[in-house]
Coordinates of N, CA, C and O in Angstrom, one line a residue:
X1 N 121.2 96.7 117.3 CA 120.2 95.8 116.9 C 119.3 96.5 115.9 O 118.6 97.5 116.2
X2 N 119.2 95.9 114.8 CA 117.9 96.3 113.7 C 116.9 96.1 114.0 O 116.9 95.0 114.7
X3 N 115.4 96.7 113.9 CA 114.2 96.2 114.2 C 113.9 96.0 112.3 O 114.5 96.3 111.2
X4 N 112.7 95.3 112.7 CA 112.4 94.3 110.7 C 111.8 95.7 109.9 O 111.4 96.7 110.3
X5 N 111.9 95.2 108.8 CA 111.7 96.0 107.8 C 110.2 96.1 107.9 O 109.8 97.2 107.7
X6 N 109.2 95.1 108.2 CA 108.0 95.3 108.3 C 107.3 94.9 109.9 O 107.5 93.9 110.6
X7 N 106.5 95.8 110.2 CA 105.8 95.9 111.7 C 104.2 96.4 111.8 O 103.7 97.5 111.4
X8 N 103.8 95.5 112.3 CA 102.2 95.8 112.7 C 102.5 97.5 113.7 O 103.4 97.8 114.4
X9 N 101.3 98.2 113.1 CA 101.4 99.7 114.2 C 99.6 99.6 114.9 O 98.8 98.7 114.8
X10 N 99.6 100.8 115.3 CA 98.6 100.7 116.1 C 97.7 102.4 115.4 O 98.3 103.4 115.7
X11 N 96.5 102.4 114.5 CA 96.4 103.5 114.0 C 94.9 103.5 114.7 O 94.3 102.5 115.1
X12 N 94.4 105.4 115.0 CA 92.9 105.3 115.5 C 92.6 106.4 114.3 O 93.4 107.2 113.7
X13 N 91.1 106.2 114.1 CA 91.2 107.3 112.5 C 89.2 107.5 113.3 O 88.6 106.9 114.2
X14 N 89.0 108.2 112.6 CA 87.6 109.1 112.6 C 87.6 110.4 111.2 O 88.6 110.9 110.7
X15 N 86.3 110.7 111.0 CA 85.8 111.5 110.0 C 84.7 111.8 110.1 O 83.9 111.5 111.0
X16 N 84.5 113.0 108.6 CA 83.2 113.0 108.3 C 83.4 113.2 107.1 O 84.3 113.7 106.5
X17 N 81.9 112.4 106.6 CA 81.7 112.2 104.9 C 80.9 113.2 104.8 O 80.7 113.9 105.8
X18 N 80.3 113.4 103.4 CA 79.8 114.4 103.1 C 79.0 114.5 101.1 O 79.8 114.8 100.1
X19 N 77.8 114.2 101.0 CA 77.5 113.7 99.3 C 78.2 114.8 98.8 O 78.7 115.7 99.5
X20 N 78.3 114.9 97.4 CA 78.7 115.7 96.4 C 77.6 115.6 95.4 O 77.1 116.5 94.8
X21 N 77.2 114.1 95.4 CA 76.2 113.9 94.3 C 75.7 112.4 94.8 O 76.0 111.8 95.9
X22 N 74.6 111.7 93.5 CA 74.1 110.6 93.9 C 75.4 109.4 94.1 O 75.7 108.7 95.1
X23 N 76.0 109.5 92.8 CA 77.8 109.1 93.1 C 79.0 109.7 93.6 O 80.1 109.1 93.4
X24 N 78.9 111.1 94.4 CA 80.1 110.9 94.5 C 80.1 111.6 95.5 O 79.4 112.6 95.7
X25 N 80.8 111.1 96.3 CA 80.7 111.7 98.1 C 82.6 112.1 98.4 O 83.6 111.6 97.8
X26 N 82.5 113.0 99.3 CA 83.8 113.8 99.9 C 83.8 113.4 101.6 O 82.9 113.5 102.3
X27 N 85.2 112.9 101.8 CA 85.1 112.7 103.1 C 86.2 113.8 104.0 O 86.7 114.5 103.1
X28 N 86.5 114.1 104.9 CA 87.6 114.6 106.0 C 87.9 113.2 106.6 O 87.1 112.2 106.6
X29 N 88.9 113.1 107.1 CA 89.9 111.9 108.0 C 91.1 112.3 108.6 O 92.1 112.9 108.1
X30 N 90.9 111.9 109.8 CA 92.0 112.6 111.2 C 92.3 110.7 111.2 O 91.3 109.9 111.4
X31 N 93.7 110.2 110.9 CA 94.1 109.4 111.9 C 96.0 109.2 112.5 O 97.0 109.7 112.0
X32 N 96.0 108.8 113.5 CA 96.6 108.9 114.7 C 97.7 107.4 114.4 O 97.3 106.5 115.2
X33 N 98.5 107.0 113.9 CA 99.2 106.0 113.8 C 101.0 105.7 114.9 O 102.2 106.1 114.8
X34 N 100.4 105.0 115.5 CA 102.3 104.8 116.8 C 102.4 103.7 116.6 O 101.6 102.9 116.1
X35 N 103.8 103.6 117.0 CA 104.8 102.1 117.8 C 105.8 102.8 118.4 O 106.2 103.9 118.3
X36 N 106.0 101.6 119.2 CA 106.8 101.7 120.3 C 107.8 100.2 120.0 O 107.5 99.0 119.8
X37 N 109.2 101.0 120.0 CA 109.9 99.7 120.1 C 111.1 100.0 121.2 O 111.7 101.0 121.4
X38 N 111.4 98.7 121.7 CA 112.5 98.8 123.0 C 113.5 97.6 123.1 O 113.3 96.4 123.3
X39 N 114.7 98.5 122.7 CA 115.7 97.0 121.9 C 117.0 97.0 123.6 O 117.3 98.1 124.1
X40 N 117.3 95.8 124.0 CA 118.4 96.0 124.8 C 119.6 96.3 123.8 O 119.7 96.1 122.6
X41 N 120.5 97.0 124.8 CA 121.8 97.5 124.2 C 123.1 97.0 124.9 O 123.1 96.7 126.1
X42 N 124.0 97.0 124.2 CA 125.3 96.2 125.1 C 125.6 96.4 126.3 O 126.1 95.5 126.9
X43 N 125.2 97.6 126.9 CA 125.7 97.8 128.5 C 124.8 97.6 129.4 O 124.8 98.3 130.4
X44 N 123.8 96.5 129.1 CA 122.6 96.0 129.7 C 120.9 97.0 129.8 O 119.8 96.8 130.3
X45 N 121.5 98.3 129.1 CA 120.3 99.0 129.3 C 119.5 99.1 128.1 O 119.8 98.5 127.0
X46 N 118.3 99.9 128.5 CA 117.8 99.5 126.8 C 117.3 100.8 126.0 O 117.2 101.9 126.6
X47 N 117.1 100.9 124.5 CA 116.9 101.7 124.2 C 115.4 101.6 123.8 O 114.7 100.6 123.7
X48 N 115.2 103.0 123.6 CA 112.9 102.7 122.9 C 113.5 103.9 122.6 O 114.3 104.8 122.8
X49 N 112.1 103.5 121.4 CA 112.1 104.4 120.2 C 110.2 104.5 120.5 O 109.3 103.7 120.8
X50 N 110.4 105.7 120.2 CA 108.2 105.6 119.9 C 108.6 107.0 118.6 O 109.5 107.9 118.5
X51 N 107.5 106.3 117.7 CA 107.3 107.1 116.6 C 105.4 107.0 116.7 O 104.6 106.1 117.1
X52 N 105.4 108.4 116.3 CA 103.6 108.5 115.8 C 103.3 109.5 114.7 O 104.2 110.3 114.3
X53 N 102.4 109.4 114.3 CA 102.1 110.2 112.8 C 100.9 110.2 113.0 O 100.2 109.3 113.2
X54 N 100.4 112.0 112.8 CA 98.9 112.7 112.6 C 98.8 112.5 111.3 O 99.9 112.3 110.8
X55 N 98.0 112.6 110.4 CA 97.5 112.1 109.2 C 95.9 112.7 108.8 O 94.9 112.0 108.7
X56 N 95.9 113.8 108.6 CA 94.8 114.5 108.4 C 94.4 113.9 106.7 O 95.5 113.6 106.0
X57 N 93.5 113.6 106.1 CA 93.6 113.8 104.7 C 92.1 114.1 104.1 O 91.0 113.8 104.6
X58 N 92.4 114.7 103.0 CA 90.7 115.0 102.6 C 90.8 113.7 100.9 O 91.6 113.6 100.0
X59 N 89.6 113.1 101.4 CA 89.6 112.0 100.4 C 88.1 112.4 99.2 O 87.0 112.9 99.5
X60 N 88.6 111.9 98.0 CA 87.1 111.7 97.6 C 86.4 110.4 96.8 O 87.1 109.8 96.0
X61 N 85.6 110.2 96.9 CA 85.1 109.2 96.7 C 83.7 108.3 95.7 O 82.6 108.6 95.9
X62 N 84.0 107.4 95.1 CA 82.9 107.1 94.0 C 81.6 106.2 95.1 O 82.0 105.6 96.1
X63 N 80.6 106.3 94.9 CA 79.9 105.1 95.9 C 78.9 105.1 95.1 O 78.2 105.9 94.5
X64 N 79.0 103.5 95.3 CA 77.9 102.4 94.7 C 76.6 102.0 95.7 O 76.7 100.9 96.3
X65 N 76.0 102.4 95.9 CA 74.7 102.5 96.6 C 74.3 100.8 96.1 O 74.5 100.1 95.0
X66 N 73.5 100.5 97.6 CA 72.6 99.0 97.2 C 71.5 98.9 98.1 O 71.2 99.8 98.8
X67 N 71.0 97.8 98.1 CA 69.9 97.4 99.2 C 70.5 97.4 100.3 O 71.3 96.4 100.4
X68 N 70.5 98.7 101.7 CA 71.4 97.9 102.7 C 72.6 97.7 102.8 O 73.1 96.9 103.6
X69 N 73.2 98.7 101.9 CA 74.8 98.7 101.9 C 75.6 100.0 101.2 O 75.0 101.0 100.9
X70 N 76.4 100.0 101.1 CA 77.2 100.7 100.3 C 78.6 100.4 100.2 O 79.2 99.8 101.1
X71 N 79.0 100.7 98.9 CA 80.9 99.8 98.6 C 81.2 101.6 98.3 O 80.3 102.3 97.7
X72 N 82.3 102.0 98.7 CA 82.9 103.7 98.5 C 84.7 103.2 98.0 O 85.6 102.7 98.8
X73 N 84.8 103.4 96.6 CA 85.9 103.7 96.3 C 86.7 105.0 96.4 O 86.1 106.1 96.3
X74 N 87.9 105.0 96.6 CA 88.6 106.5 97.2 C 89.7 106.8 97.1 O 90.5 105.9 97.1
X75 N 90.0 107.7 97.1 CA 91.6 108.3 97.3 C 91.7 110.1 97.7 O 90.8 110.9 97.3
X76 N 92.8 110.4 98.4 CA 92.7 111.2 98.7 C 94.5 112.0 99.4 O 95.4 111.2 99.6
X77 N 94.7 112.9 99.7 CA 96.1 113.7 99.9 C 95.4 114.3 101.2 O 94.3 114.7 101.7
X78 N 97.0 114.1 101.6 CA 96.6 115.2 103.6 C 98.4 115.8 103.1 O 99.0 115.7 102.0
X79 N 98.9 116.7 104.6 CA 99.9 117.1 104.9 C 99.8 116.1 106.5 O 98.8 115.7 107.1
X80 N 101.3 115.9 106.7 CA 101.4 114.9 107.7 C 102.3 115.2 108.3 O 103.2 115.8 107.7
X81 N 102.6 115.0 109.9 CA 103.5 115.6 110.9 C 103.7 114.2 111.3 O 102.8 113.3 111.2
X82 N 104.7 114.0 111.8 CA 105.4 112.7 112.1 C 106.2 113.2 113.5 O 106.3 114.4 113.5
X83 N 106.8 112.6 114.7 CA 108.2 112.3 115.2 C 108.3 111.5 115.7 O 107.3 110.8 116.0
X84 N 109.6 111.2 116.0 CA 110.9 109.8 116.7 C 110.9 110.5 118.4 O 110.9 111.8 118.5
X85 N 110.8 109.8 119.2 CA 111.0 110.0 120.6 C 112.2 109.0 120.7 O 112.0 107.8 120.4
X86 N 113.5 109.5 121.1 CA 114.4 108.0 121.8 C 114.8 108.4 123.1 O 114.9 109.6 123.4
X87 N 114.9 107.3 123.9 CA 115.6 107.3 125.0 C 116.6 105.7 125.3 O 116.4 104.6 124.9
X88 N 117.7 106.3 126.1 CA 118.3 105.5 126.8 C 118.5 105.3 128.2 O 119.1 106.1 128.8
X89 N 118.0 104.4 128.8 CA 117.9 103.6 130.2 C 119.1 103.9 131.1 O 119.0 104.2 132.2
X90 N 120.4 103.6 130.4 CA 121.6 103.9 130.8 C 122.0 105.7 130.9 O 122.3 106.3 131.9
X91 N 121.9 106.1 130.0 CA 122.5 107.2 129.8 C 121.6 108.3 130.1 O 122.0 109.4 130.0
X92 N 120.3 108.0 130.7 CA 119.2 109.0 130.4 C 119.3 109.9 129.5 O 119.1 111.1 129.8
X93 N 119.5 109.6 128.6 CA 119.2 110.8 127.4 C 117.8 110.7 126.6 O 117.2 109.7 126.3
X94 N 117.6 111.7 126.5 CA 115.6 112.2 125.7 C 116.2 112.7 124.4 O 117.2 113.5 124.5
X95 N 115.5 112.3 123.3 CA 115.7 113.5 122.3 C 114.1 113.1 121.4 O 113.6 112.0 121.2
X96 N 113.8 114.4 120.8 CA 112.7 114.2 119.9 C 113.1 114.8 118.1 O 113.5 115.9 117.8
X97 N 112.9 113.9 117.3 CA 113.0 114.5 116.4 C 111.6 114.5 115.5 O 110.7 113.6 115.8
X98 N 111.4 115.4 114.4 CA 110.4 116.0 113.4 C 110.3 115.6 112.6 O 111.3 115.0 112.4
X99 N 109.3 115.5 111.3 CA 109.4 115.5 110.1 C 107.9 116.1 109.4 O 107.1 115.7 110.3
X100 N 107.6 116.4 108.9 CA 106.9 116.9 107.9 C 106.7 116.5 106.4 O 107.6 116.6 105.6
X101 N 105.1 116.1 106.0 CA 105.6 116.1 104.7 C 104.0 115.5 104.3 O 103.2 115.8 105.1
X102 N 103.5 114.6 102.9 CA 102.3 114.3 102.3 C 102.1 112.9 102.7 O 102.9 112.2 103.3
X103 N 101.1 112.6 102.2 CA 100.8 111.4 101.9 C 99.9 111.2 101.4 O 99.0 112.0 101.7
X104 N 99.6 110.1 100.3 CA 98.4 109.9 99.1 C 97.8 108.3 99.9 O 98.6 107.4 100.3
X105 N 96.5 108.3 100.0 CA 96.0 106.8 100.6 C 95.0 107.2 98.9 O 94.7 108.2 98.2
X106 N 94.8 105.5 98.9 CA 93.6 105.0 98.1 C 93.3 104.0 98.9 O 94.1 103.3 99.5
X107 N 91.4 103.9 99.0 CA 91.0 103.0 99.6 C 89.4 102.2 99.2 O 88.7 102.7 98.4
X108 N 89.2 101.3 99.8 CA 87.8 100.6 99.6 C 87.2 100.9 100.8 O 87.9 101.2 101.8
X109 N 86.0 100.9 100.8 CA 85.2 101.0 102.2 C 84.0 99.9 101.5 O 83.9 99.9 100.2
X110 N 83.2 99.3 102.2 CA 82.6 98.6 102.6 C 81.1 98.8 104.1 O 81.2 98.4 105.2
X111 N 80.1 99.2 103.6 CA 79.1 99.5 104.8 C 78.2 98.7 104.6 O 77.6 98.4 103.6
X112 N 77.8 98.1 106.2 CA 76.7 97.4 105.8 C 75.8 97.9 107.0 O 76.3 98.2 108.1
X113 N 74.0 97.8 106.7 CA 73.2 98.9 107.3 C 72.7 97.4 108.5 O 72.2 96.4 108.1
X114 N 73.1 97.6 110.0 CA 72.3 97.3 110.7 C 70.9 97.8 111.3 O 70.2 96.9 111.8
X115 N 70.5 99.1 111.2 CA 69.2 99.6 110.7 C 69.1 101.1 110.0 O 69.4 101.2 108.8
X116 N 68.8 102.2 110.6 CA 68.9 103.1 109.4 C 69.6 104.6 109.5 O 69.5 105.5 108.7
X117 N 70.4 104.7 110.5 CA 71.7 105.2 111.5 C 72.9 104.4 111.5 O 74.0 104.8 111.2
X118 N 72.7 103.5 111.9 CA 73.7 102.4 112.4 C 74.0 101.2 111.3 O 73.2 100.3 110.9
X119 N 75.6 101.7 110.7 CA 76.2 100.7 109.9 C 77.2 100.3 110.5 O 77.6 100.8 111.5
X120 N 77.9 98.9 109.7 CA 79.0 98.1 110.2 C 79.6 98.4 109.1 O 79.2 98.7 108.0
X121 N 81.0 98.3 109.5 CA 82.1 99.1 108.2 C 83.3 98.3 108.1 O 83.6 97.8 109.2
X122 N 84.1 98.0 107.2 CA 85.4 96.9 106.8 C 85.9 98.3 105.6 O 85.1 99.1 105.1
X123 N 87.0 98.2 105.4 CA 87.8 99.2 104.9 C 88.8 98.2 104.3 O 88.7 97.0 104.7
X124 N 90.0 98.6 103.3 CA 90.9 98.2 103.1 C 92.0 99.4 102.4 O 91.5 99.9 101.4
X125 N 93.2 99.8 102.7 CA 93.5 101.0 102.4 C 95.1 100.3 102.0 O 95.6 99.1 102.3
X126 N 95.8 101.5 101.2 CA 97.2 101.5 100.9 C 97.6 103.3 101.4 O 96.8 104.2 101.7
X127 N 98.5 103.2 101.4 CA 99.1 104.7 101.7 C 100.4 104.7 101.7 O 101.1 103.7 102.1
X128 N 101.0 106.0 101.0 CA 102.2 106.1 100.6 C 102.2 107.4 101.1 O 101.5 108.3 100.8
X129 N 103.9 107.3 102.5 CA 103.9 109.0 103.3 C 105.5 109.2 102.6 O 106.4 108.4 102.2
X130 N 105.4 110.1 102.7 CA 106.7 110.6 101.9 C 106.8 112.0 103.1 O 106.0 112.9 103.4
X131 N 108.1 111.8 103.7 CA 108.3 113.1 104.8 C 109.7 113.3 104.5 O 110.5 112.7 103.8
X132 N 109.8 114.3 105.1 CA 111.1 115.1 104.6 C 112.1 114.4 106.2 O 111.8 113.5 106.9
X133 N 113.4 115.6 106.2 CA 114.1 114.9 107.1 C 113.9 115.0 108.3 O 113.4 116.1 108.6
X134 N 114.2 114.0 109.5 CA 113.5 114.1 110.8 C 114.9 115.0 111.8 O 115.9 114.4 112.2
X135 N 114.6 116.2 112.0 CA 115.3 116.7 112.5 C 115.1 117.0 113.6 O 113.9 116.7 113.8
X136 N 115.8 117.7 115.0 CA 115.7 117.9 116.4 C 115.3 119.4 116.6 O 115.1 119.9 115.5
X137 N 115.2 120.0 117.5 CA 115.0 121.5 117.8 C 116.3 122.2 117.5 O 116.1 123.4 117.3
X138 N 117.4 121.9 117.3 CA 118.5 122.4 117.3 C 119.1 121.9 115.5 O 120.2 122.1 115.0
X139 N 117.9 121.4 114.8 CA 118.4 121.1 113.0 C 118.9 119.6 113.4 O 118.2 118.8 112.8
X140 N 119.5 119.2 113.9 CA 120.4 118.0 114.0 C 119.5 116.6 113.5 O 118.6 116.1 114.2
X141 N 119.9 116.3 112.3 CA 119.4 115.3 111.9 C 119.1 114.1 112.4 O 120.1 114.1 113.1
X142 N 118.5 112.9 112.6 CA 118.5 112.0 113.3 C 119.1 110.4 112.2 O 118.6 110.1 111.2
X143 N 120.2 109.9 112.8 CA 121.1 109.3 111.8 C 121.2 107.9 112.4 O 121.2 107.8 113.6
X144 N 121.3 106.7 111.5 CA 122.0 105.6 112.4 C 122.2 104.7 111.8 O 121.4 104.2 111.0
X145 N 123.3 104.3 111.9 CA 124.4 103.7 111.0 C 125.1 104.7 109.9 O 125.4 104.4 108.8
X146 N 125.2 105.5 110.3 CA 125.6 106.5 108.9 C 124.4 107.3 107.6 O 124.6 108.2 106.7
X147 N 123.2 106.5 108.0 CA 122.4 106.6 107.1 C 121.1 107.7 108.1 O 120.8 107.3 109.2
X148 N 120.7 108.7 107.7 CA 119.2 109.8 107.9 C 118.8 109.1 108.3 O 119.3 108.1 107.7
X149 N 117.9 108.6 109.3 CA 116.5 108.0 109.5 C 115.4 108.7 109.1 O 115.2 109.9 109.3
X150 N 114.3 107.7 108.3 CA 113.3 108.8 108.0 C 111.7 108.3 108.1 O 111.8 107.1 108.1
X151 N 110.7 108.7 108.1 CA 109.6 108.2 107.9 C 108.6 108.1 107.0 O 107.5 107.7 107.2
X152 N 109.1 108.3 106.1 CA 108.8 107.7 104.5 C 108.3 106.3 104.8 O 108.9 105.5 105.6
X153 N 107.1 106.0 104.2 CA 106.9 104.5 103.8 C 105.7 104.1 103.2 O 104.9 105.0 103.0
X154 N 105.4 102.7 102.8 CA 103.8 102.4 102.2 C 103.3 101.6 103.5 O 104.0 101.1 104.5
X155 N 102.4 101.6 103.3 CA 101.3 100.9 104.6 C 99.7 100.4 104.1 O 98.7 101.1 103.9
X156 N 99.8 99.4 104.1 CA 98.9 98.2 103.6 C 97.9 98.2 105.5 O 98.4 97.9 106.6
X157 N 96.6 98.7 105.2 CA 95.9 98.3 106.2 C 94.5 97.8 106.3 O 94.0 97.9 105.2
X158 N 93.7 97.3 107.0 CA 92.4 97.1 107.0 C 92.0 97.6 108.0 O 92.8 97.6 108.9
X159 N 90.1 98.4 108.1 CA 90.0 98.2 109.7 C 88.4 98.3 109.4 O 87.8 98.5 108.4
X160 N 88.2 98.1 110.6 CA 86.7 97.5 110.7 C 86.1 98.3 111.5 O 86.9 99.1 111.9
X161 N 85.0 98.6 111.9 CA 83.9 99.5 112.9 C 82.4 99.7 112.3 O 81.6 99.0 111.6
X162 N 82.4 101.2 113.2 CA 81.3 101.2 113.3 C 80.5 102.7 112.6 O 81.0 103.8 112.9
X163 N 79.6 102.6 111.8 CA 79.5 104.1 111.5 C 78.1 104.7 111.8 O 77.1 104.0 111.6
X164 N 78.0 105.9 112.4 CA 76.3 106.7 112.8 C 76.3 107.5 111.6 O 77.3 108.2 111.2
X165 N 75.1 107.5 110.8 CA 74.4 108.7 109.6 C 73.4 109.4 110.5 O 72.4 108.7 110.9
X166 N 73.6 110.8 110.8 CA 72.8 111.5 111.1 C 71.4 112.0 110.3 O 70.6 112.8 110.9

């Protein structure tokens, strides 16, 4: 069974910004992106797959200052560690595989000041990871249907919160 070409994931991200100037501020970003998927398989058992991706990236950024707000345009490069966990229900078999490799996000941020610490935050981001091959402890590539599996992809996201200025 195929899972779709496109899937909601589940990402947690945190940082710290940092001015450069009146316009132009440098951020750090740690985020944490999984799914879990669990397909039945013909001998009534099932298979799951969990994939997660660390995503460090140092971004930098234009910001437009206002009454009460701020809009931060951005982009920025990390190095990114990725792996595939599968198992089967029937067979008990575990295996993990690796990959390694970049990724470039560009993004919008959006803050708005609930008083003079405490802002509300809306984001809108693109990202493009490009990883090399996902291989096991022993090299062995992770394959299916004949084809590498890999974790290469773009990712269209939004997210919303909360931000403290010290």
């Amino acid at each position: 069974q195929r899972a779709g070409e496109f899937a909601t994931d589940v990402e947690f991200f945190g940082g710290a910004e940092f001015p450069l100037s009146d316009e132009w501020g440098g951020a750090l970003e740690y985020a944490y992106l999984f799914k879990s998927y669990t397909l039945p398989t013909s001998n009534a058992g099932t298979y799951t797959l969990f994939y997660n991706i660390h995503m460090p990236t140092a971004i930098a950024q234009y910001v437009i200052p206002g009454k009460g707000y701020f809009v931060k345009l951005g982009g920025g490069i990390g190095y990114h560690v990725g792996s595939v966990e599968q198992s089967n229900s029937v067979y008990g078999t575990d295996s993990t595989y690796t990959a390694r490799g970049f990724g470039i996000k560009a993004h919008v941020v959006g803050e708005t000041a609930f008083d003079e610490h405490l802002f509300g935050y809306i984001s809108g981001d693109v990202r493009w990871e490009f990883f090399g091959k996902l291989k096991n402890s022993s090299g062995n590539e992770l394959r299916n249907l004949g084809q590498t599996a890999s974790l290469s992809m773009f990712v269209v996201g939004i997210g919303f919160g909360l931000i403290y200025y010290f």
